[in-house]
mmCIF file of C-alpha atoms in Angstrom:
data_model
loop_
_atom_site.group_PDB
_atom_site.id
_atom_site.type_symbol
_atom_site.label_atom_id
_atom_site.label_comp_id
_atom_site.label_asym_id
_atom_site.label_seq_id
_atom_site.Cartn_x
_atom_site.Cartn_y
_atom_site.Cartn_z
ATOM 1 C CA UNK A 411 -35.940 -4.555 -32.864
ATOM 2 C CA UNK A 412 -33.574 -3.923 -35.681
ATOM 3 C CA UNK A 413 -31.891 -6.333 -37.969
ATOM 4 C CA UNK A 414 -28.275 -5.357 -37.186
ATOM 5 C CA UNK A 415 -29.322 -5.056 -33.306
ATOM 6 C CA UNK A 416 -31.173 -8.647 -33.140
ATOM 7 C CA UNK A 417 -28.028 -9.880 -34.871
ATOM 8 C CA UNK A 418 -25.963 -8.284 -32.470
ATOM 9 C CA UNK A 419 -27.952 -9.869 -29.523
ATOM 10 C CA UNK A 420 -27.937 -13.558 -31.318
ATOM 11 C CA UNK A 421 -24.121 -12.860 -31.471
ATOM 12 C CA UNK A 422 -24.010 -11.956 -27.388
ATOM 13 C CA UNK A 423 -25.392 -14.430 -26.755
ATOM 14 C CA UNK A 424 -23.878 -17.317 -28.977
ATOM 15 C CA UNK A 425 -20.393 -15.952 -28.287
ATOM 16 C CA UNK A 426 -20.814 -14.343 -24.747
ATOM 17 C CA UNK A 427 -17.993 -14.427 -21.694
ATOM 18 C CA UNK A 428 -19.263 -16.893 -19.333
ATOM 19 C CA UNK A 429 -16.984 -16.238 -16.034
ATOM 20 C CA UNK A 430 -16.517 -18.434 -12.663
ATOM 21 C CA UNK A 431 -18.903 -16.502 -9.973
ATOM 22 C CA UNK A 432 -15.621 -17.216 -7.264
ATOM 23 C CA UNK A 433 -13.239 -14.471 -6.270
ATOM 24 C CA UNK A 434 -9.768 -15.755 -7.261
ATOM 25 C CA UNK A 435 -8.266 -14.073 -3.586
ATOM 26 C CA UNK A 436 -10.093 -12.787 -0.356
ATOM 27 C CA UNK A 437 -8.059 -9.610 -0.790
ATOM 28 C CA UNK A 438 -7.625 -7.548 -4.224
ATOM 29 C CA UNK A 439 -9.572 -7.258 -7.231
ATOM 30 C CA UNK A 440 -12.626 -9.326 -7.606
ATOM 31 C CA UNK A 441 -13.018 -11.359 -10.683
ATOM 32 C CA UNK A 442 -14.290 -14.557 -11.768
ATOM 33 C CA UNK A 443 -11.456 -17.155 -13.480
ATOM 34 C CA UNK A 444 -10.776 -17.517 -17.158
ATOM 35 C CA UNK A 445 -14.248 -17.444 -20.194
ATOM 36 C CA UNK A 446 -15.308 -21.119 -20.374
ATOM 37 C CA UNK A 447 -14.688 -20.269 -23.930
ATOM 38 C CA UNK A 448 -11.031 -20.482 -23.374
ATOM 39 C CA UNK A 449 -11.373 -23.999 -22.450
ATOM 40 C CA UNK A 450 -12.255 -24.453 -26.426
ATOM 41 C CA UNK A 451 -9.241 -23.879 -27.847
ATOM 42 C CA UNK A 452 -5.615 -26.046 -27.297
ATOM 43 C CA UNK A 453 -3.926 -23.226 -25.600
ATOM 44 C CA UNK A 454 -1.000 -25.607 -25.500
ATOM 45 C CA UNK A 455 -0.673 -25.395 -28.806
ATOM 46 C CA UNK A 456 -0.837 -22.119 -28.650
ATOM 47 C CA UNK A 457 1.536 -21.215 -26.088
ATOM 48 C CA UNK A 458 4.193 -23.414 -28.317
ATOM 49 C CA UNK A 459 2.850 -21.534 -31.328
ATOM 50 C CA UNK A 460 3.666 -18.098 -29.474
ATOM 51 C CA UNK A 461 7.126 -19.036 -28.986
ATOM 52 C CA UNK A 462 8.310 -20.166 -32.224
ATOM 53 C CA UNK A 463 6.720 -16.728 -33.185
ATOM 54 C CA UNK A 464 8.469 -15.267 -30.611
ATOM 55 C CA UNK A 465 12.049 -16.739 -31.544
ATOM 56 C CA UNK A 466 11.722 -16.007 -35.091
ATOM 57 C CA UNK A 467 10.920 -12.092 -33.941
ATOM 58 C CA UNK A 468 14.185 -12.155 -31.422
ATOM 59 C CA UNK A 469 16.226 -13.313 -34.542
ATOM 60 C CA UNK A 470 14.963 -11.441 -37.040
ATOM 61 C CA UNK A 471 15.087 -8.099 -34.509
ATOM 62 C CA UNK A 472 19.153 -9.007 -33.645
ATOM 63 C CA UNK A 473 20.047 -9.478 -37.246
ATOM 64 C CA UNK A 474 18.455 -5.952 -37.894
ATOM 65 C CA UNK A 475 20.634 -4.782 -35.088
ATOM 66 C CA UNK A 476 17.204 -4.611 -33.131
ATOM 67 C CA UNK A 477 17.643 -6.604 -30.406
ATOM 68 C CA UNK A 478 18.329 -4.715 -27.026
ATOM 69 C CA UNK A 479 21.806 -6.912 -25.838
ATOM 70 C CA UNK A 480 21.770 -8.584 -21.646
ATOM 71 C CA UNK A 481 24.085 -5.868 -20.600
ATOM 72 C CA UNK A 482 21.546 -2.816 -21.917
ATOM 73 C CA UNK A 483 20.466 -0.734 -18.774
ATOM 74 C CA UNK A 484 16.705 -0.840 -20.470
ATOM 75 C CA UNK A 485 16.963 -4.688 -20.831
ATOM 76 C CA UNK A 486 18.023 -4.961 -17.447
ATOM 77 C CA UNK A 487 15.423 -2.411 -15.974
ATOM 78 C CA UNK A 488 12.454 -4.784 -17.490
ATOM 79 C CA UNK A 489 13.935 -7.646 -16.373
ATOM 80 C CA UNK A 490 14.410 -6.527 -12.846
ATOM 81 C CA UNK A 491 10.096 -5.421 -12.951
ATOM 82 C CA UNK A 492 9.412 -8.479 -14.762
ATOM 83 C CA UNK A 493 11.023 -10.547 -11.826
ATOM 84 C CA UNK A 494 9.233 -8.821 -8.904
ATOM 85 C CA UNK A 495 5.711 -9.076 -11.080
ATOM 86 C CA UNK A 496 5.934 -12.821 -11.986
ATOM 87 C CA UNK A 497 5.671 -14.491 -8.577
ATOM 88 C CA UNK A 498 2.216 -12.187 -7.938
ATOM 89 C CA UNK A 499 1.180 -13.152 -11.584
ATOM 90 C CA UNK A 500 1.186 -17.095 -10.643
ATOM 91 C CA UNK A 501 -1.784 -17.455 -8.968
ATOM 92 C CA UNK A 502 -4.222 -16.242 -11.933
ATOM 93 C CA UNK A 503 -3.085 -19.283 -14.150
ATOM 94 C CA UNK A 504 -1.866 -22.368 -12.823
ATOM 95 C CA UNK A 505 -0.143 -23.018 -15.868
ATOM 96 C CA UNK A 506 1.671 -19.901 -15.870
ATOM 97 C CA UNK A 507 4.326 -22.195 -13.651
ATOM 98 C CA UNK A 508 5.581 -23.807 -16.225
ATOM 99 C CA UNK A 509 6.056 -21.554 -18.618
ATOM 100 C CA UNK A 510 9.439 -20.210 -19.715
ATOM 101 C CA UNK A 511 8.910 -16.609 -19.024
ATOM 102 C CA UNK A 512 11.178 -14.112 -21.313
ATOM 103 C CA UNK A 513 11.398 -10.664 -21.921
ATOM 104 C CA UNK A 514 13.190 -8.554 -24.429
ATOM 105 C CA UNK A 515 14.043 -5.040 -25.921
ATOM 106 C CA UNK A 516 13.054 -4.418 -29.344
ATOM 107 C CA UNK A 517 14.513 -0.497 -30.806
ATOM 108 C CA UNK A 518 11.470 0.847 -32.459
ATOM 109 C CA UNK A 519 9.152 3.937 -32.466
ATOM 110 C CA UNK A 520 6.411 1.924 -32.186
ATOM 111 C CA UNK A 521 4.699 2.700 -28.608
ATOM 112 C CA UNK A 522 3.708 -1.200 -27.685
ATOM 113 C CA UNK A 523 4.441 -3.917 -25.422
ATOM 114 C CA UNK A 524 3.052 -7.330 -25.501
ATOM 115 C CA UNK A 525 2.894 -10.382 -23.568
ATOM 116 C CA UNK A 526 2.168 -13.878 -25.712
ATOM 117 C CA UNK A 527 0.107 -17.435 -24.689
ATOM 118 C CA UNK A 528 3.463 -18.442 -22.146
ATOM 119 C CA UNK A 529 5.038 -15.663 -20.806
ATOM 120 C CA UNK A 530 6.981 -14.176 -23.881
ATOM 121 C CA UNK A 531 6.848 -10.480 -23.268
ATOM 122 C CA UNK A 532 8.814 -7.885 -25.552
ATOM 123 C CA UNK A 533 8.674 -4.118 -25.070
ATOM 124 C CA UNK A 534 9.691 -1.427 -27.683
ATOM 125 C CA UNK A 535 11.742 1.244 -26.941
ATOM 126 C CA UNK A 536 9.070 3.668 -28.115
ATOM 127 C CA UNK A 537 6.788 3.427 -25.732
ATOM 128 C CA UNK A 538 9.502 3.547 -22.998
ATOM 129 C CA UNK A 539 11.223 6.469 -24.675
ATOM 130 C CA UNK A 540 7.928 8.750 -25.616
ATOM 131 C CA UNK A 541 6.382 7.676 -22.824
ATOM 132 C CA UNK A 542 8.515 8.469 -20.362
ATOM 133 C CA UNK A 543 7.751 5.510 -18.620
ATOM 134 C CA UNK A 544 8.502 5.575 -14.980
ATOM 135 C CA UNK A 545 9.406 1.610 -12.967
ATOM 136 C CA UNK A 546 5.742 2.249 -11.689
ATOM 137 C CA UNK A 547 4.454 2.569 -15.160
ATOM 138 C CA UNK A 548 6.783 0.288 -16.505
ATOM 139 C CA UNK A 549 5.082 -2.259 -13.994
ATOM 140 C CA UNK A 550 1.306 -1.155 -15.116
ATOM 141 C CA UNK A 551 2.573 -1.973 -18.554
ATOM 142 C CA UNK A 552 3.590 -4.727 -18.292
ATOM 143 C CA UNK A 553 1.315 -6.453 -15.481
ATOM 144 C CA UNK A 554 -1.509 -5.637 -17.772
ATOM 145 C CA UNK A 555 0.103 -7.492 -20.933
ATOM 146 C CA UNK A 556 0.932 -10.527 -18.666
ATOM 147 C CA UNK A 557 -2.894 -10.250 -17.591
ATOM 148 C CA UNK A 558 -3.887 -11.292 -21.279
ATOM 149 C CA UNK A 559 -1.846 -13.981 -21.565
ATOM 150 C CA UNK A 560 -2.750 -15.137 -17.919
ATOM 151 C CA UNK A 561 -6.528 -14.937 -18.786
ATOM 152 C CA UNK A 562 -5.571 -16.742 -21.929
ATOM 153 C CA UNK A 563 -7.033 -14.048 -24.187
ATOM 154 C CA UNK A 564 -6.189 -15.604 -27.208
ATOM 155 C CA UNK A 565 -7.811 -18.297 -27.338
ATOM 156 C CA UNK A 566 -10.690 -17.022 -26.010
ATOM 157 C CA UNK A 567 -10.411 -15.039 -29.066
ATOM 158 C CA UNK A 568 -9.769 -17.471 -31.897
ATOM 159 C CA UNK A 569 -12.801 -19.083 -30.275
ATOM 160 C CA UNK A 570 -15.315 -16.488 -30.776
ATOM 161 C CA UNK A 571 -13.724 -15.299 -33.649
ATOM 162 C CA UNK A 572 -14.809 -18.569 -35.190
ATOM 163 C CA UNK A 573 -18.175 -18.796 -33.452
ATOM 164 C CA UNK A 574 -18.691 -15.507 -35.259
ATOM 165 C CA UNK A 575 -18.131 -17.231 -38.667
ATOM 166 C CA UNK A 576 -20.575 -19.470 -38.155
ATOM 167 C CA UNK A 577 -23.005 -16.961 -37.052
ATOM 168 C CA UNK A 578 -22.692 -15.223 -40.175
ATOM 169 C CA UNK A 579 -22.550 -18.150 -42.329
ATOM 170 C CA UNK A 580 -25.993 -19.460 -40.501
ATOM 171 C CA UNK A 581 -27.610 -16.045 -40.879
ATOM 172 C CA UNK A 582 -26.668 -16.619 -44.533
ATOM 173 C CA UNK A 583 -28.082 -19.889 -44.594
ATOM 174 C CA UNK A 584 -31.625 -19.185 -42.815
ATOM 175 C CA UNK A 585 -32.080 -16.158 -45.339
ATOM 176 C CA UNK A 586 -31.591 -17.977 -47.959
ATOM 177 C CA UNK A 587 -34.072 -20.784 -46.665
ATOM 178 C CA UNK A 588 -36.957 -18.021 -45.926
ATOM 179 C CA UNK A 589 -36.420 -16.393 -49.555
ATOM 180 C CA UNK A 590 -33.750 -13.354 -48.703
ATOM 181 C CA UNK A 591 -30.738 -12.313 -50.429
ATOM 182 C CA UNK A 592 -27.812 -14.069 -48.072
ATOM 183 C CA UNK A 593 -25.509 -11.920 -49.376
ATOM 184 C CA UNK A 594 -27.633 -8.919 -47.874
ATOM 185 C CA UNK A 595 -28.114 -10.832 -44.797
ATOM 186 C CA UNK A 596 -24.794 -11.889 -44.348
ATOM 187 C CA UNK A 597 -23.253 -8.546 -44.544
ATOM 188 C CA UNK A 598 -25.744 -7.008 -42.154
ATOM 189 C CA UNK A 599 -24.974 -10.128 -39.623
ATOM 190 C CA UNK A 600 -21.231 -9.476 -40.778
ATOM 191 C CA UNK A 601 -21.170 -5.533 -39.652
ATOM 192 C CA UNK A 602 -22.724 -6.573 -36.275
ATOM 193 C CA UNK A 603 -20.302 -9.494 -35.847
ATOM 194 C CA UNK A 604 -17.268 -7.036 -36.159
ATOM 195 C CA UNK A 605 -19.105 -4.217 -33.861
ATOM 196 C CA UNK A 606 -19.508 -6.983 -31.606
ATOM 197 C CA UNK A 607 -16.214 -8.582 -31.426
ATOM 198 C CA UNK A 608 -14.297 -5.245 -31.208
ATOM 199 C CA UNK A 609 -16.778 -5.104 -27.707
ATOM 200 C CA UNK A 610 -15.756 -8.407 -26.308
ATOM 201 C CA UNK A 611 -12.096 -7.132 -27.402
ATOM 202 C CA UNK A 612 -12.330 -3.878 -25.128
ATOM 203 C CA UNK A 613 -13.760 -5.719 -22.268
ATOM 204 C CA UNK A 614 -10.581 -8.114 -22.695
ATOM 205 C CA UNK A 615 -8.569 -4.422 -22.423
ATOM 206 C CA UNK A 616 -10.661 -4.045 -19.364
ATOM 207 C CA UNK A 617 -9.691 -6.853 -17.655
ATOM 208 C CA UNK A 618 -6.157 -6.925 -18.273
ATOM 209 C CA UNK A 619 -6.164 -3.328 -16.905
ATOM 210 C CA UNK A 620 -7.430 -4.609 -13.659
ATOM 211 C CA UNK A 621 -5.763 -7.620 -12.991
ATOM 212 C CA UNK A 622 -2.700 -5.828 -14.001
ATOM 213 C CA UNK A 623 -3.644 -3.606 -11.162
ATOM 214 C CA UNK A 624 -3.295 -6.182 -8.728
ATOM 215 C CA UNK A 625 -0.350 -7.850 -10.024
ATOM 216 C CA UNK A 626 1.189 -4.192 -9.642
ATOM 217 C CA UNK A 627 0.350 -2.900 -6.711
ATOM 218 C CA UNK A 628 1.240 -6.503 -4.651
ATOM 219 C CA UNK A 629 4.711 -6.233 -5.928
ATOM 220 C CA UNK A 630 4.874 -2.816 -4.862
ATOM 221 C CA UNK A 631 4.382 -0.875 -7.712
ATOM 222 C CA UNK A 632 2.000 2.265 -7.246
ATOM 223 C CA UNK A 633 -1.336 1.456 -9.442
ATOM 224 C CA UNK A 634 -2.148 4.754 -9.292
ATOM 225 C CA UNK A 635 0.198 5.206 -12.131
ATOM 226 C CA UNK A 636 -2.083 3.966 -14.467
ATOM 227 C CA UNK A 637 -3.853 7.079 -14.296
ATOM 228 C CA UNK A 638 -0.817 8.957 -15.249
ATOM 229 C CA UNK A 639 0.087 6.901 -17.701
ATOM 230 C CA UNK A 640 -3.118 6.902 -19.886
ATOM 231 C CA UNK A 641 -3.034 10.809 -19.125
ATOM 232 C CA UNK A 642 0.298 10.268 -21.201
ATOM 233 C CA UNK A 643 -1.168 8.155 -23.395
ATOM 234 C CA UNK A 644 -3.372 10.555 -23.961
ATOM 235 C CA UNK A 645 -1.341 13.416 -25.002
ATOM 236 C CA UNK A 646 0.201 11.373 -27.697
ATOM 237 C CA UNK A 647 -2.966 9.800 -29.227
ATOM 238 C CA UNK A 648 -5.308 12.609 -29.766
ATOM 239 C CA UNK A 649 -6.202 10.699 -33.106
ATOM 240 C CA UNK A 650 -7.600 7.422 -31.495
ATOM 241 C CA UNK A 651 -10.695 6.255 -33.146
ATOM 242 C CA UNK A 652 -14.140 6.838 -31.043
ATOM 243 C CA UNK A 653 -14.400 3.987 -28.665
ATOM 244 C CA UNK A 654 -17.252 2.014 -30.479
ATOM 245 C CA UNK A 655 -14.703 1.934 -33.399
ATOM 246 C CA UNK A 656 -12.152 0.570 -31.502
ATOM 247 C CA UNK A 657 -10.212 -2.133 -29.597
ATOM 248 C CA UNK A 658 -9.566 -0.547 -26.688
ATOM 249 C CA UNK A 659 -11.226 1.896 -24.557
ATOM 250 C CA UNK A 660 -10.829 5.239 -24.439
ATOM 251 C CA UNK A 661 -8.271 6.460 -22.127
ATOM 252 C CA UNK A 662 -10.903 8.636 -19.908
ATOM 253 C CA UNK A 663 -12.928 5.300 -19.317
ATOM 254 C CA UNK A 664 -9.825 3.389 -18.685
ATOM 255 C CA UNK A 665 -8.722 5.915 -15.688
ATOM 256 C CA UNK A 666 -12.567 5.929 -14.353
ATOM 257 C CA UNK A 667 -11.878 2.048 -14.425
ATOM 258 C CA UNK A 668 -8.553 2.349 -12.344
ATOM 259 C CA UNK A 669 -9.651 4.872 -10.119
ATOM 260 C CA UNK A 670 -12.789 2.728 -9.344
ATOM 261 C CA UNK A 671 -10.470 -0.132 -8.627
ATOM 262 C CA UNK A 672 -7.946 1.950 -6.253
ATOM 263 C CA UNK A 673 -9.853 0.667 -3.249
ATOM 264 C CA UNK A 674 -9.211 -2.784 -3.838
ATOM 265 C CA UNK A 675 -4.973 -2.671 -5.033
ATOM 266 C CA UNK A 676 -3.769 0.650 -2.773
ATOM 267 C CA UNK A 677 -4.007 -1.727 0.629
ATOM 268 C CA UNK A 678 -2.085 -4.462 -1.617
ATOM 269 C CA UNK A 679 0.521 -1.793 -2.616
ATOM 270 C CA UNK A 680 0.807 -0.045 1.219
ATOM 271 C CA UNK A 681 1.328 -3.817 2.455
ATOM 272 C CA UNK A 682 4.217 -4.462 -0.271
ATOM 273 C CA UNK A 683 5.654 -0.553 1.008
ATOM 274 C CA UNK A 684 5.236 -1.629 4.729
ATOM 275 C CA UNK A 685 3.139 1.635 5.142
ATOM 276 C CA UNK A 686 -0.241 3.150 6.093
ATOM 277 C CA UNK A 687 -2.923 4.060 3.350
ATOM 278 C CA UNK A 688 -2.755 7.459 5.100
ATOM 279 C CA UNK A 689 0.953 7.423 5.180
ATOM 280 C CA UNK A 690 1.289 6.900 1.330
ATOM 281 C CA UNK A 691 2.507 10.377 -0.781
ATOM 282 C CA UNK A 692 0.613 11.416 -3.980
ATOM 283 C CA UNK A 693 2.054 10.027 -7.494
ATOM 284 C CA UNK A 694 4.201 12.092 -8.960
ATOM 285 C CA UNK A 695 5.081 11.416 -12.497
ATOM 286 C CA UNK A 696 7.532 13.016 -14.215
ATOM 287 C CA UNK A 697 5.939 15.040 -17.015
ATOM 288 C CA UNK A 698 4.689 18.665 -16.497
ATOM 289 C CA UNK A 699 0.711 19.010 -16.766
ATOM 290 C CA UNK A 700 0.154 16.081 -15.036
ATOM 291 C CA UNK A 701 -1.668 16.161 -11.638
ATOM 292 C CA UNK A 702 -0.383 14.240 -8.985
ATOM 293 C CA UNK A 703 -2.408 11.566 -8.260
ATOM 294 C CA UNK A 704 -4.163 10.930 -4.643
ATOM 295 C CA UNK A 705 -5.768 8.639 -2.473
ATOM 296 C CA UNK A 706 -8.390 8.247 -1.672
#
């Protein structure tokens, strides 16, 4: 084996997902509850952390004029998705009931939405705007950034982000004990760290695409949309790094994820619609090129 790949495989194993074997619902997508590793870090702390970094981002956004006002019809549009998705969201964090749930407009290019530890969401008007975005997609969005804080995603990061400082600091350590130069060693163990991390990262992605799914489709939003969406994606990243290189998938895989995951959240989204699976019309976005999308 490799150097870089045995450190890799020390590092999978030191800083691995560990997830409960238990379906969180009979119906829906199957998935174990949140990494043990989560458990490590004092995600109170963080969730009160994420909103003072939240407020100082509201109040630095209105006094650049930033700040999408309560009466904007985008503002109110979010709001009105974010209300139907938070009830459906619930049940994938218990202490997702307490939190103080917000969500605001912020005018910029940027194409980005977030969701941090407590329920602070905040959308930018470029990805709504270039995008396109339809309520559906709007709803894929946004369930999928409420899945990473949900499945506290942070911390789980902050905790193997410091598990893999140690690792590189011991591989340092033990090459310096058998004779090597640590600073060779620890750069090697270094590069595989960061390969490694940027893995665990995309399987985060992963998951908040699926559970987003779910929380979509049972407040009757169409989860097929989050094929058309990444085919939008798509046509405005043609740039994106190659997947290894980066923290997210690449939109092809992400689709091939969605579609394989249809099956579970279209009977959750014909039982919100009050219809048949055979009743239910193709999605139709609304940009040209785009394929409607069937099912099955």
């Amino acid at each position: 084996m490799k150097l870089h790949s045995f450190f890799a495989a020390v590092l999978f194993a030191t800083v691995g997902s560990a997830f409960a074997q238990n379906a969180t619902s009979q119906d829906g997508v199957k998935i174990g509850g949140n990494s043990f590793l989560s458990k490590f870090a004092p995600v109170g702390a963080l969730e009160n952390q994420a909103a003072m970094q939240y407020a100082q981002t509201m109040q630095q956004a209105e006094k650049q004029h930033a700040l999408g006002p309560d009466n904007h019809p985008q503002v109110l549009r979010l709001r009105a998705i974010a209300n139907k998705l938070i009830p459906y969201s619930l049940k994938w964090n218990e202490r997702a009931k307490q939190w103080k749930w917000e969500i605001n407009l912020l005018g910029s290019k940027q194409i980005n939405a977030y969701c941090m530890p407590g329920g602070k969401i905040a959308f930018y008007s470029g990805i709504l705007d270039t995008l396109k975005l339809t309520d559906d997609e709007v709803a894929i969005v946004m369930g999928h950034e409420i899945a990473h804080a949900l499945r506290e995603h942070g911390a789980e990061r902050a905790v193997k982000s410091s598990a893999a400082n140690l690792f590189v600091k011991g591989v340092e350590i033990f090459a310096g004990a058998k004779g090597y130069d640590p600073n060779i060693a620890g750069s090697i163990a270094g590069g595989a760290a960061n390969v490694t991390m940027l893995k665990f990262s995309r399987d985060n992605e992963t998951e908040a695409d699926i559970v987003g799914l779910d929380i979509a489709a049972r407040a009757g939003y169409d989860p097929r949309a989050g094929v058309a969406l990444w085919q939008k994606m798509g046509m405005v990243n043609k740039g994106a790094p190659p997947q290894w290189l980066s923290t997210h998938p690449a939109g092809q895989n992400r689709i091939a994820e969605i579609r394989r995951h249809l099956p579970e959240v279209m009977p959750l989204y014909a039982k919100a619609k009050a219809l048949s699976l055979n009743g239910i019309a193709p999605y139709q976005t609304n940009v040209k090129g785009i394929a409607p999308v069937t099912y099955p």
